[in-house]
Structures are given as structure tokens and as C-alpha cells.
Amino acid sequence: MDFHVSDGGYSGALDVEFFGGVLDGIRDSIKIIDRSYTLVYANKAGLEAIGKPLDQVVGKGQKCFEEFYNSERQCSFCIIEQVLKSGLPAFHTFRETDDRQRTKVKEISAFPLTDNNGHVEFIVEIVRDVTGLKNEISAAEEFSEIISRDKAMKPVFELMESVAPTDSTVLIYGETGSGKELVARAIHRVSRRSTKKFVAVNCGALSDTLLETELFGHEKGAFTGADKRRIGRFELAHGGVLFLDEIGDISPAMQVKILRALQEGEVTRVGGMETIKVDVRIICATNVDLLEAVRDGRFREDLYYRVNVVPITIPSLHERREDIEPLAVHYLEKFARDIGKNFTGFSAQVMETMKHYRWPGNVRELRNLVERAVILNKGPIVMRIDIHDLHSEGSAPGQVAEEGTLKEAAELAEKKYLIEAIRANKGNIGQTAQQAGVNMRTINRKMIQFAIKKEDYK
């Protein structure tokens, strides 16, 4: 069989046996895979990695993911699929843990092999262990789990790369659903504390009493119902990272207690007398303008300067339009795989609608809508996505589509009212029900009907 290497590579015919003889002399794991993910060839290094001879791996319909990839993390970003779709070479870096719990850093690259008509028929995949070659990995590689190709994210990646190796406090600004925790976890994953815990607390979701015990823990008998000692999140994160999400929503009283813990590096459990030293790196996130909150007296100035050491601002999805399509495709593949459906993409009309939508709920809203589309569409193409132009640019308030039935128009208006009410009440269902003049059970039922999640509108 003859192959041609595309994109500027070798353009002549290649004999498979000769090609295989050359590849056996290379120390990297190399495989040739066809369009159905079936192994066509594996070199000596690849076979040594799985401990099987060639005749047990090739020629019997074995798939690449069955023989070589036991790592869900590696398969979650299928580089073969990416090359089949684009026809262009693709590259990825990932980490995996071996049987001895040692972390390995690996580079994976894939190149298309085309027939005489330029169609991709096979893919050459190369996996190289670079653990001993790299102490520091570039931001583009290490942060590859954050899907982005928009230039608006470049300053974010540059700041992440600079701050990751340090213990400096990071303050991540971004709208709800923009991926603040994802950025925080990415920073932790490449930091010197990566082998320790990443402990997250949603400060805005808890009352003062609950937040205090969540952060600092409590002793047995500290209050009614405290039947045993509980370790707080500061202690749990010792040696690692404590992620304080929505820090702009905490009360002035809790701000004082958090400030003391940050300044002194120690905590005291509720109802206890013992002072406990803690070594944690703090990463905070908020969708509130903290400087404005300081001016308004809603946020302590000393705490602001304590947490605002390295600020990182994540652009909204509205400002990253180049990321809409790759994010949508990523979630389509994920949910299709999870649900067990076959999808190959979006119709041109659906993709155009998504690209012009304002995405007030950012990446989280996109994720939820794609999940719903996978459930409601039969495939293989998503022909409809439940956006309804509620917030799209140029649409007047209360505007509904001219097409569709009266029932659909009524549901559209009902959904818009519910979204605006939940947003106005910052996700509080009780207050939303009171405003709407119905009980909470009705609000919850409608939220399920319209696939609305209160977390998107806090």
C-alpha cells in the first residue's frame, strides 16, 4: 500500500515494509492507524510499551484505544479524531502516572497520510516520553485542557505561565460561567504544589455560620449538632491550594476572619482554643469589581490588597468568539460519547446562531445548551439548539421568533421571564418564586423543563 505525507511532508509513495523497518529503529512509540481507529502498524518501541508482539496487535481489528490507551485523560483529547476532521497535523502534551506512582510527561503528535486524491486514509501517531527533558513546560502545552484559540486568551495564558511556579496569591476575575475554577486548577496542576490537594470553597453559596465552619472547622460540642470534630478547608489544603470562589460575596464579618488567617498563616477551629499553623497557597475568584466594592465599603481594603497580588481577568465568551466553535465541538463529542449517540457536528445555521449569540452564561451556558442538544437531537448533525435568540445582539426585549406555534412562543416568553427573574434574585429560588407569585415546586419544575440551572445566574 502506498501513502503520501500531507502538509509539506514527504510527497512520494512509501512502501509499508520499508517504512516499518525505518520506524523500528526509532525509540519513540509510533503507530499507524486507519480511519476506523484500527491499528495498521506499531513499531518496536510501541510494542514494548504494551508487552505484546506485532501479530497480536495488528491484523485482528484491534482499536488503538483498546491496546494502547488505558488513560482516560489521554483519550479525552483524541488527537486522531482531530487530524481526521481537520486533515492537518496535531500535537498534545499530557501527564500520566505509572505503576510506581511516578508522573510521566509525554508529547503526542499525529500526522495525516493521504491517498492520491488528498484524502486522509491513515494517521501516523508518535508518543515521546519527555519527562527527563523538561522541567518547565510552556503554557500552550500545560494549559491545553483550557480550550481556546482566540487571541483574547493569550494574556491569560501568559500570566498563568508566569505565576504558576510561584506561591503568590492569585485573584481571578471573570463573569459567571467563564471558567475561573478551570484556570485556578490549571495553575495548581503545574505548580510546585501539584502533588498536594486543591481544595475549593464556594464562599457565596454559604451563610456566615456555615462558611466559618467550612473554612476553619469546628470542635466537638462547639454548637448544637456538632457531635464530632470537623477539619476545616484551610487544614485540608495544607501544603496545597485553597480556592476561594466568589470571595466578593462574603460578609464584612467573615472578611475579617479570612484576613487574619491569611496574614498569620494560622486558624482556630470554631469552639476551640488551639491555634493551628497552615501552609496554603490562596487563589481567589470573583465576578465582582472588588475595587469598586472597596470604594462602596462592601469589601475591606486591607483584604483587597492581600488577595489582589496577581490579578487575572478572563474574557467573557462574548469577547472570545473564535472559541465558540471549538468549545461547542468539544462538548458535542463529550456528551455524545457519554450518552452513547453518534454526532458528527452542527448544521451551518446552528453554528452561525451560536457564533452570534451573546452567551450571558458564558462557557457554562454553552456547555449546558450543547448537552441538551445532544439529548434532543437524533443526529448525526445537530439541526437545532435551544437558544431562541433571547439575548442575541440586535433582538428587542421580549422579541420572539415569527416561526413556530403559539405554544412554542408562549414557552419562549415563559423561559425568558424565568431566566430574568432568577438572574435578578441571584439564583435564589425562594425569592424567585415569591416574585413570580408561585411556589418553589413550580419554579423547580419549570427549571427542569427549560434546562435552567440556578448556578448560571448567581
Coordinates of C-alpha atoms in Angstrom, one line a residue:
M1 CA 0.0 0.0 0.0
D2 CA 1.2 3.5 -0.8
F3 CA 0.9 6.6 1.4
H4 CA 1.6 10.3 0.9
V5 CA 2.5 12.6 3.8
S6 CA 0.5 15.8 3.7
D7 CA 1.1 19.4 4.7
G8 CA 4.6 19.8 3.3
G9 CA 5.9 16.3 4.3
Y10 CA 7.1 13.6 2.0
S11 CA 5.1 13.6 -1.2
G12 CA 6.2 10.4 -2.8
A13 CA 4.9 6.8 -2.4
L14 CA 6.1 4.9 0.7
D15 CA 6.4 1.2 0.9
V16 CA 4.9 -0.1 4.2
E17 CA 7.5 -2.8 4.8
F18 CA 10.4 -0.3 4.2
F19 CA 8.5 2.3 6.3
G20 CA 8.1 -0.2 9.1
G21 CA 11.8 -1.1 9.0
V22 CA 12.8 2.5 9.4
L23 CA 10.3 3.1 12.3
D24 CA 11.6 0.1 14.3
G25 CA 14.9 1.9 14.7
I26 CA 13.2 4.9 16.5
R27 CA 13.0 4.9 20.3
D28 CA 9.6 6.7 20.3
S29 CA 6.4 4.8 20.3
I30 CA 5.0 5.0 16.7
K31 CA 1.7 3.7 15.3
I32 CA -0.2 3.8 12.1
I33 CA -4.0 4.0 12.5
D34 CA -6.7 3.9 9.8
R35 CA -10.0 5.9 9.7
S36 CA -11.8 3.4 11.9
Y37 CA -9.1 3.7 14.6
T38 CA -7.8 0.2 13.8
L39 CA -4.1 -0.4 14.3
V40 CA -2.3 -1.0 11.0
Y41 CA 1.2 -0.9 12.3
A42 CA 3.1 -0.4 15.6
N43 CA 6.9 -0.1 15.8
K44 CA 9.2 -2.0 18.3
A45 CA 9.1 0.8 20.9
G46 CA 5.3 0.8 20.8
L47 CA 5.0 -2.9 21.2
E48 CA 7.5 -2.9 24.1
A49 CA 5.3 -0.4 25.8
I50 CA 2.3 -2.8 26.0
G51 CA 4.3 -6.0 26.1
K52 CA 2.8 -7.7 23.0
P53 CA 4.1 -9.0 19.7
L54 CA 3.0 -7.4 16.4
D55 CA 0.8 -10.3 15.3
Q56 CA -1.3 -9.9 18.5
V57 CA -1.8 -6.2 17.9
V58 CA -2.2 -5.8 14.2
G59 CA -4.4 -7.6 11.7
K60 CA -7.2 -8.6 14.0
G61 CA -9.3 -5.4 14.1
Q62 CA -7.8 -4.1 17.3
K63 CA -8.5 -0.4 18.0
C64 CA -5.8 2.0 19.2
F65 CA -7.7 2.9 22.4
E66 CA -8.1 -0.8 23.3
E67 CA -4.5 -1.7 23.0
F68 CA -2.5 1.4 23.9
Y69 CA -4.6 3.9 25.9
N70 CA -5.6 3.0 29.4
S71 CA -5.5 6.6 30.4
E72 CA -8.9 8.4 30.2
R73 CA -7.1 11.7 30.3
Q74 CA -5.2 10.9 27.1
C75 CA -8.3 9.6 25.3
S76 CA -10.4 12.5 26.4
F77 CA -8.5 14.6 23.9
C78 CA -8.4 12.3 20.9
I79 CA -5.7 13.6 18.7
I80 CA -6.5 11.0 16.0
E81 CA -10.0 12.4 15.7
Q82 CA -8.7 15.9 15.5
V83 CA -6.5 15.0 12.5
L84 CA -9.3 13.1 10.7
K85 CA -11.5 16.2 11.0
S86 CA -9.0 18.8 10.1
G87 CA -6.6 17.0 7.7
L88 CA -3.8 18.8 9.5
P89 CA -1.1 17.6 11.9
A90 CA -2.0 17.9 15.6
F91 CA 0.0 18.0 18.8
H92 CA -0.8 17.5 22.5
T93 CA 1.1 17.2 25.9
F94 CA -0.3 15.2 28.8
R95 CA 0.8 13.7 32.1
E96 CA 0.2 10.2 33.4
T97 CA 1.1 8.2 36.5
D98 CA 2.9 4.8 36.1
D99 CA 2.6 1.8 38.3
R100 CA 5.1 3.2 40.8
Q101 CA 3.1 6.5 41.1
R102 CA 5.7 8.4 39.1
T103 CA 4.4 11.2 37.0
K104 CA 5.4 11.0 33.3
V105 CA 5.3 13.9 30.9
K106 CA 4.5 12.8 27.3
E107 CA 4.3 14.6 24.0
I108 CA 1.9 13.1 21.4
S109 CA 1.8 14.2 17.7
A110 CA -0.1 12.9 14.7
F111 CA 0.3 13.4 11.0
P112 CA -2.1 12.6 8.2
L113 CA -1.2 10.1 5.4
T114 CA -3.3 10.8 2.3
D115 CA -4.2 8.9 -0.8
N116 CA -3.5 10.1 -4.4
N117 CA -6.6 12.3 -4.2
G118 CA -5.5 14.0 -1.0
H119 CA -8.0 12.2 1.3
V120 CA -6.7 11.2 4.8
E121 CA -6.6 7.5 4.9
F122 CA -4.2 6.8 7.7
I123 CA -2.5 8.6 10.6
V124 CA 1.0 8.3 12.0
E125 CA 1.0 8.8 15.7
I126 CA 4.2 9.4 17.7
V127 CA 4.3 9.3 21.5
R128 CA 7.5 10.6 23.2
D129 CA 8.4 10.5 26.9
V130 CA 9.9 13.9 27.7
T131 CA 9.9 13.6 31.5
G132 CA 13.7 13.8 31.6
L133 CA 13.9 16.6 29.0
K134 CA 11.5 19.2 30.5
N135 CA 11.4 20.7 33.9
E136 CA 9.3 23.5 32.7
I137 CA 6.6 23.1 30.1
S138 CA 5.3 26.0 28.1
A139 CA 1.8 27.5 28.8
A140 CA 0.4 26.4 25.5
E141 CA 1.2 22.8 26.4
E142 CA 0.5 22.7 30.1
F143 CA -2.8 24.6 29.8
S144 CA -4.0 22.6 26.8
E145 CA -7.1 21.5 28.8
I146 CA -8.4 25.1 28.5
I147 CA -9.8 25.0 25.0
S148 CA -9.0 28.3 23.3
R149 CA -7.7 29.7 20.0
D150 CA -8.9 33.2 20.4
K151 CA -6.1 35.8 20.8
A152 CA -8.0 37.4 23.7
M153 CA -6.9 34.5 25.9
K154 CA -3.2 35.0 25.1
P155 CA -2.6 37.4 28.0
V156 CA -4.4 35.0 30.3
F157 CA -2.1 32.1 29.4
E158 CA 1.0 34.3 29.7
L159 CA 0.0 35.3 33.2
M160 CA -0.8 31.7 34.2
E161 CA 2.6 30.6 33.0
S162 CA 4.4 33.3 35.0
V163 CA 2.5 32.9 38.2
A164 CA 2.2 29.1 38.3
P165 CA 5.7 28.3 39.6
T166 CA 5.3 30.8 42.5
D167 CA 3.4 30.8 45.7
S168 CA 1.9 34.2 45.0
T169 CA -1.8 34.8 45.7
V170 CA -3.9 35.0 42.5
L171 CA -7.2 36.8 42.0
I172 CA -9.2 35.6 39.0
Y173 CA -11.8 38.0 37.7
G174 CA -14.5 36.8 35.3
E175 CA -18.2 36.6 34.6
T176 CA -20.2 33.7 35.9
G177 CA -19.5 30.6 33.9
S178 CA -16.3 31.9 32.3
G179 CA -14.1 29.2 33.7
K180 CA -12.5 30.8 36.7
E181 CA -12.1 27.5 38.6
L182 CA -10.7 25.8 35.5
V183 CA -8.0 28.4 35.4
A184 CA -7.3 28.0 39.1
R185 CA -6.9 24.2 38.7
A186 CA -4.6 24.6 35.7
I187 CA -2.3 26.9 37.7
H188 CA -2.3 24.4 40.6
R189 CA -1.6 21.5 38.2
V190 CA 1.8 22.9 37.0
S191 CA 2.8 24.5 40.3
R192 CA 5.3 23.1 42.9
R193 CA 2.3 22.2 45.0
S194 CA 0.7 20.0 42.3
T195 CA 1.1 16.8 44.3
K196 CA -0.9 18.3 47.1
K197 CA -4.6 19.0 47.4
F198 CA -6.6 21.6 45.5
V199 CA -9.5 22.5 47.9
A200 CA -12.3 24.6 46.5
V201 CA -14.9 26.6 48.5
N202 CA -17.8 28.5 47.1
C203 CA -17.9 31.3 49.5
G204 CA -21.0 33.0 48.0
A205 CA -23.2 29.9 48.5
L206 CA -22.8 29.7 52.3
S207 CA -24.1 31.7 55.2
D208 CA -21.5 33.2 57.6
T209 CA -22.0 30.4 60.2
L210 CA -21.6 27.6 57.6
L211 CA -18.7 29.3 55.8
E212 CA -16.8 29.8 59.1
T213 CA -17.1 26.1 60.0
E214 CA -16.4 25.1 56.4
L215 CA -13.2 27.1 56.3
F216 CA -11.9 26.7 59.8
G217 CA -13.6 23.6 61.1
H218 CA -15.1 23.1 64.5
E219 CA -14.6 21.1 67.7
K220 CA -17.0 18.6 69.1
G221 CA -19.7 20.3 71.1
A222 CA -19.0 23.7 69.5
F223 CA -22.7 24.1 68.7
T224 CA -25.9 22.1 68.6
G225 CA -25.3 19.1 66.3
A226 CA -21.5 19.3 66.4
D227 CA -21.2 15.7 67.6
K228 CA -17.6 15.3 66.4
R229 CA -14.6 17.4 65.4
R230 CA -14.5 18.6 61.8
I231 CA -11.4 19.6 60.0
G232 CA -11.8 22.9 58.0
R233 CA -10.8 23.6 54.4
F234 CA -7.7 25.6 55.5
E235 CA -6.3 22.5 57.2
L236 CA -7.4 20.2 54.4
A237 CA -5.5 22.3 51.9
H238 CA -2.3 22.3 54.0
G239 CA 0.7 22.2 51.6
G240 CA -1.6 22.7 48.6
V241 CA -4.0 25.3 47.3
L242 CA -7.2 26.8 48.8
F243 CA -9.5 28.2 46.1
L244 CA -11.9 30.8 47.5
D245 CA -14.6 31.2 44.8
E246 CA -16.9 34.2 44.8
I247 CA -14.9 35.9 47.5
G248 CA -16.5 39.2 46.7
D249 CA -19.8 37.9 48.1
I250 CA -18.7 37.3 51.7
S251 CA -19.8 39.5 54.6
P252 CA -17.6 42.1 56.3
A253 CA -17.5 39.9 59.4
M254 CA -16.2 36.9 57.5
Q255 CA -13.7 39.1 55.6
V256 CA -12.1 40.0 59.0
K257 CA -11.6 36.3 59.9
I258 CA -10.3 35.3 56.5
L259 CA -7.9 38.3 56.5
R260 CA -6.5 37.1 59.8
A261 CA -6.0 33.6 58.6
L262 CA -4.1 34.9 55.5
Q263 CA -2.0 37.3 57.5
E264 CA -1.0 35.0 60.3
G265 CA -1.0 31.7 58.4
E266 CA -3.0 30.1 61.2
V267 CA -6.5 29.2 62.0
T268 CA -8.6 28.3 65.1
R269 CA -11.5 25.8 64.9
V270 CA -14.9 27.1 65.9
G271 CA -15.3 26.3 69.6
G272 CA -11.6 25.5 70.0
M273 CA -8.6 27.2 71.7
E274 CA -5.7 25.6 69.7
T275 CA -4.0 27.7 67.1
I276 CA -3.2 25.6 64.0
K277 CA -0.5 26.7 61.6
V278 CA -1.4 26.2 57.9
D279 CA 0.7 26.5 54.7
V280 CA -1.6 27.1 51.8
R281 CA -1.5 29.0 48.6
I282 CA -4.6 31.1 48.1
I283 CA -6.3 31.5 44.7
C284 CA -9.5 33.6 44.8
A285 CA -12.1 34.3 42.1
T286 CA -14.9 36.7 41.8
N287 CA -17.4 38.3 39.3
V288 CA -17.5 41.4 41.4
D289 CA -15.4 44.5 40.8
L290 CA -13.6 44.4 44.2
L291 CA -12.0 47.9 43.8
E292 CA -15.5 49.3 43.4
A293 CA -16.7 47.2 46.3
V294 CA -13.8 48.7 48.4
R295 CA -14.9 52.3 47.4
D296 CA -18.5 51.4 48.4
G297 CA -17.5 50.0 51.7
R298 CA -18.6 46.5 50.9
F299 CA -15.1 44.9 50.8
R300 CA -12.2 45.6 53.2
E301 CA -9.4 47.5 51.6
D302 CA -6.7 45.5 53.5
L303 CA -8.2 42.2 52.4
Y304 CA -8.3 43.5 48.8
Y305 CA -4.6 44.3 48.8
R306 CA -3.9 40.9 50.4
V307 CA -5.7 38.9 47.7
N308 CA -5.0 41.2 44.7
V309 CA -1.4 40.2 44.2
V310 CA -1.6 38.8 40.7
P311 CA -4.9 39.6 39.1
I312 CA -6.0 37.6 36.0
T313 CA -9.1 38.7 34.1
I314 CA -10.8 36.0 31.9
P315 CA -12.6 37.5 28.9
S316 CA -16.2 36.6 28.6
L317 CA -17.2 34.1 25.8
H318 CA -18.8 37.1 24.1
E319 CA -15.3 38.5 23.8
R320 CA -13.8 35.2 22.6
R321 CA -15.9 34.4 19.6
E322 CA -13.1 32.3 18.0
D323 CA -13.5 29.9 20.9
I324 CA -17.2 29.2 20.4
E325 CA -16.9 26.6 17.7
P326 CA -14.0 24.6 19.2
L327 CA -15.8 24.6 22.6
A328 CA -19.1 23.6 21.1
V329 CA -17.4 20.7 19.2
H330 CA -15.6 19.6 22.3
Y331 CA -18.8 19.4 24.3
L332 CA -20.6 17.8 21.5
E333 CA -18.0 15.0 21.4
K334 CA -18.0 14.7 25.2
F335 CA -21.8 14.4 25.6
A336 CA -22.3 12.2 22.5
R337 CA -19.8 9.8 24.0
D338 CA -21.3 10.0 27.5
I339 CA -24.9 9.5 26.3
G340 CA -24.0 7.0 23.6
K341 CA -25.1 8.8 20.5
N342 CA -23.4 9.4 17.1
F343 CA -22.9 13.1 16.2
T344 CA -20.5 14.5 13.6
G345 CA -21.1 18.2 14.0
F346 CA -23.5 21.1 13.9
S347 CA -25.5 22.4 10.9
A348 CA -24.2 25.7 9.4
Q349 CA -27.3 27.5 10.6
V350 CA -26.9 26.3 14.2
M351 CA -23.2 27.2 14.3
E352 CA -24.0 30.6 12.9
T353 CA -26.6 31.2 15.6
M354 CA -24.2 30.2 18.3
K355 CA -21.5 32.5 17.0
H356 CA -23.8 35.5 17.1
Y357 CA -25.4 34.7 20.5
R358 CA -24.2 36.9 23.4
W359 CA -23.7 34.0 25.8
P360 CA -24.6 35.7 29.1
G361 CA -23.9 32.5 30.9
N362 CA -20.5 32.1 29.1
V363 CA -18.9 28.7 28.7
R364 CA -21.1 27.1 31.3
E365 CA -24.2 28.1 29.3
L366 CA -22.7 26.8 26.1
R367 CA -21.9 23.5 27.8
N368 CA -25.5 23.1 29.1
L369 CA -27.1 24.0 25.7
V370 CA -24.9 21.5 23.8
E371 CA -25.7 18.8 26.4
R372 CA -29.4 19.5 25.8
A373 CA -28.9 19.5 22.1
V374 CA -27.3 16.0 22.2
I375 CA -30.3 14.8 24.2
L376 CA -33.0 16.3 22.0
N377 CA -31.4 15.8 18.5
K378 CA -31.3 12.4 16.9
G379 CA -28.0 13.1 15.0
P380 CA -25.7 12.8 13.3
I381 CA -25.9 16.6 12.8
V382 CA -27.3 19.0 15.4
M383 CA -30.0 20.8 13.5
R384 CA -31.5 22.7 16.4
I385 CA -30.2 24.3 19.6
D386 CA -32.4 25.8 22.2
I387 CA -31.1 29.4 22.2
H388 CA -34.3 31.1 20.9
D389 CA -32.4 34.4 20.5
L390 CA -33.3 35.5 24.0
H391 CA -30.1 37.6 24.4
S392 CA -28.7 37.8 20.9
E393 CA -27.4 41.1 19.5
G394 CA -30.0 43.2 17.8
S395 CA -33.0 41.5 19.3
A396 CA -35.5 43.7 21.0
P397 CA -36.6 42.8 24.6
G398 CA -39.5 40.3 24.5
Q399 CA -38.9 39.5 20.8
V400 CA -39.9 36.0 19.8
A401 CA -39.3 34.1 16.6
E402 CA -42.0 34.5 13.9
E403 CA -41.8 30.8 13.1
G404 CA -43.3 28.1 15.4
T405 CA -46.6 27.5 17.2
L406 CA -48.4 29.7 19.7
K407 CA -47.4 27.1 22.4
E408 CA -43.7 27.5 21.4
A409 CA -44.0 31.3 21.6
A410 CA -45.6 31.1 25.0
E411 CA -42.9 28.7 26.3
L412 CA -40.2 31.1 24.9
A413 CA -41.7 34.0 26.8
E414 CA -42.1 31.9 29.9
K415 CA -38.5 30.8 29.8
K416 CA -37.2 34.3 29.3
Y417 CA -39.3 35.6 32.2
L418 CA -37.9 32.8 34.4
I419 CA -34.3 33.4 33.5
E420 CA -34.6 37.1 34.1
A421 CA -36.3 36.5 37.5
I422 CA -33.6 34.0 38.6
R423 CA -30.9 36.4 37.5
A424 CA -32.5 39.3 39.3
N425 CA -32.6 37.2 42.5
K426 CA -29.1 35.9 42.0
G427 CA -30.1 32.3 41.8
N428 CA -32.3 32.4 45.0
I429 CA -35.2 30.1 44.1
G430 CA -37.3 31.1 47.2
Q431 CA -37.2 34.8 46.2
T432 CA -37.8 34.0 42.6
A433 CA -40.9 32.0 43.5
Q434 CA -42.1 34.9 45.7
Q435 CA -41.6 37.4 42.8
A436 CA -43.4 35.2 40.3
G437 CA -46.3 34.5 42.7
V438 CA -45.9 30.7 42.6
N439 CA -44.5 28.1 44.9
M440 CA -40.9 26.8 44.8
R441 CA -42.0 23.5 43.4
T442 CA -43.4 25.2 40.3
I443 CA -40.2 27.1 39.8
N444 CA -38.1 23.9 40.1
R445 CA -40.4 22.1 37.7
K446 CA -40.1 24.9 35.1
M447 CA -36.3 25.0 35.6
I448 CA -36.1 21.3 34.7
Q449 CA -38.4 21.8 31.7
F450 CA -36.3 24.6 30.3
A451 CA -32.9 23.1 31.4
I452 CA -32.2 26.2 33.5
K453 CA -29.5 25.9 36.2
K454 CA -29.6 28.5 39.0
E455 CA -25.8 28.4 39.2
D456 CA -25.6 30.0 35.8
Y457 CA -27.3 33.2 37.1
K458 CA -25.8 33.8 40.5

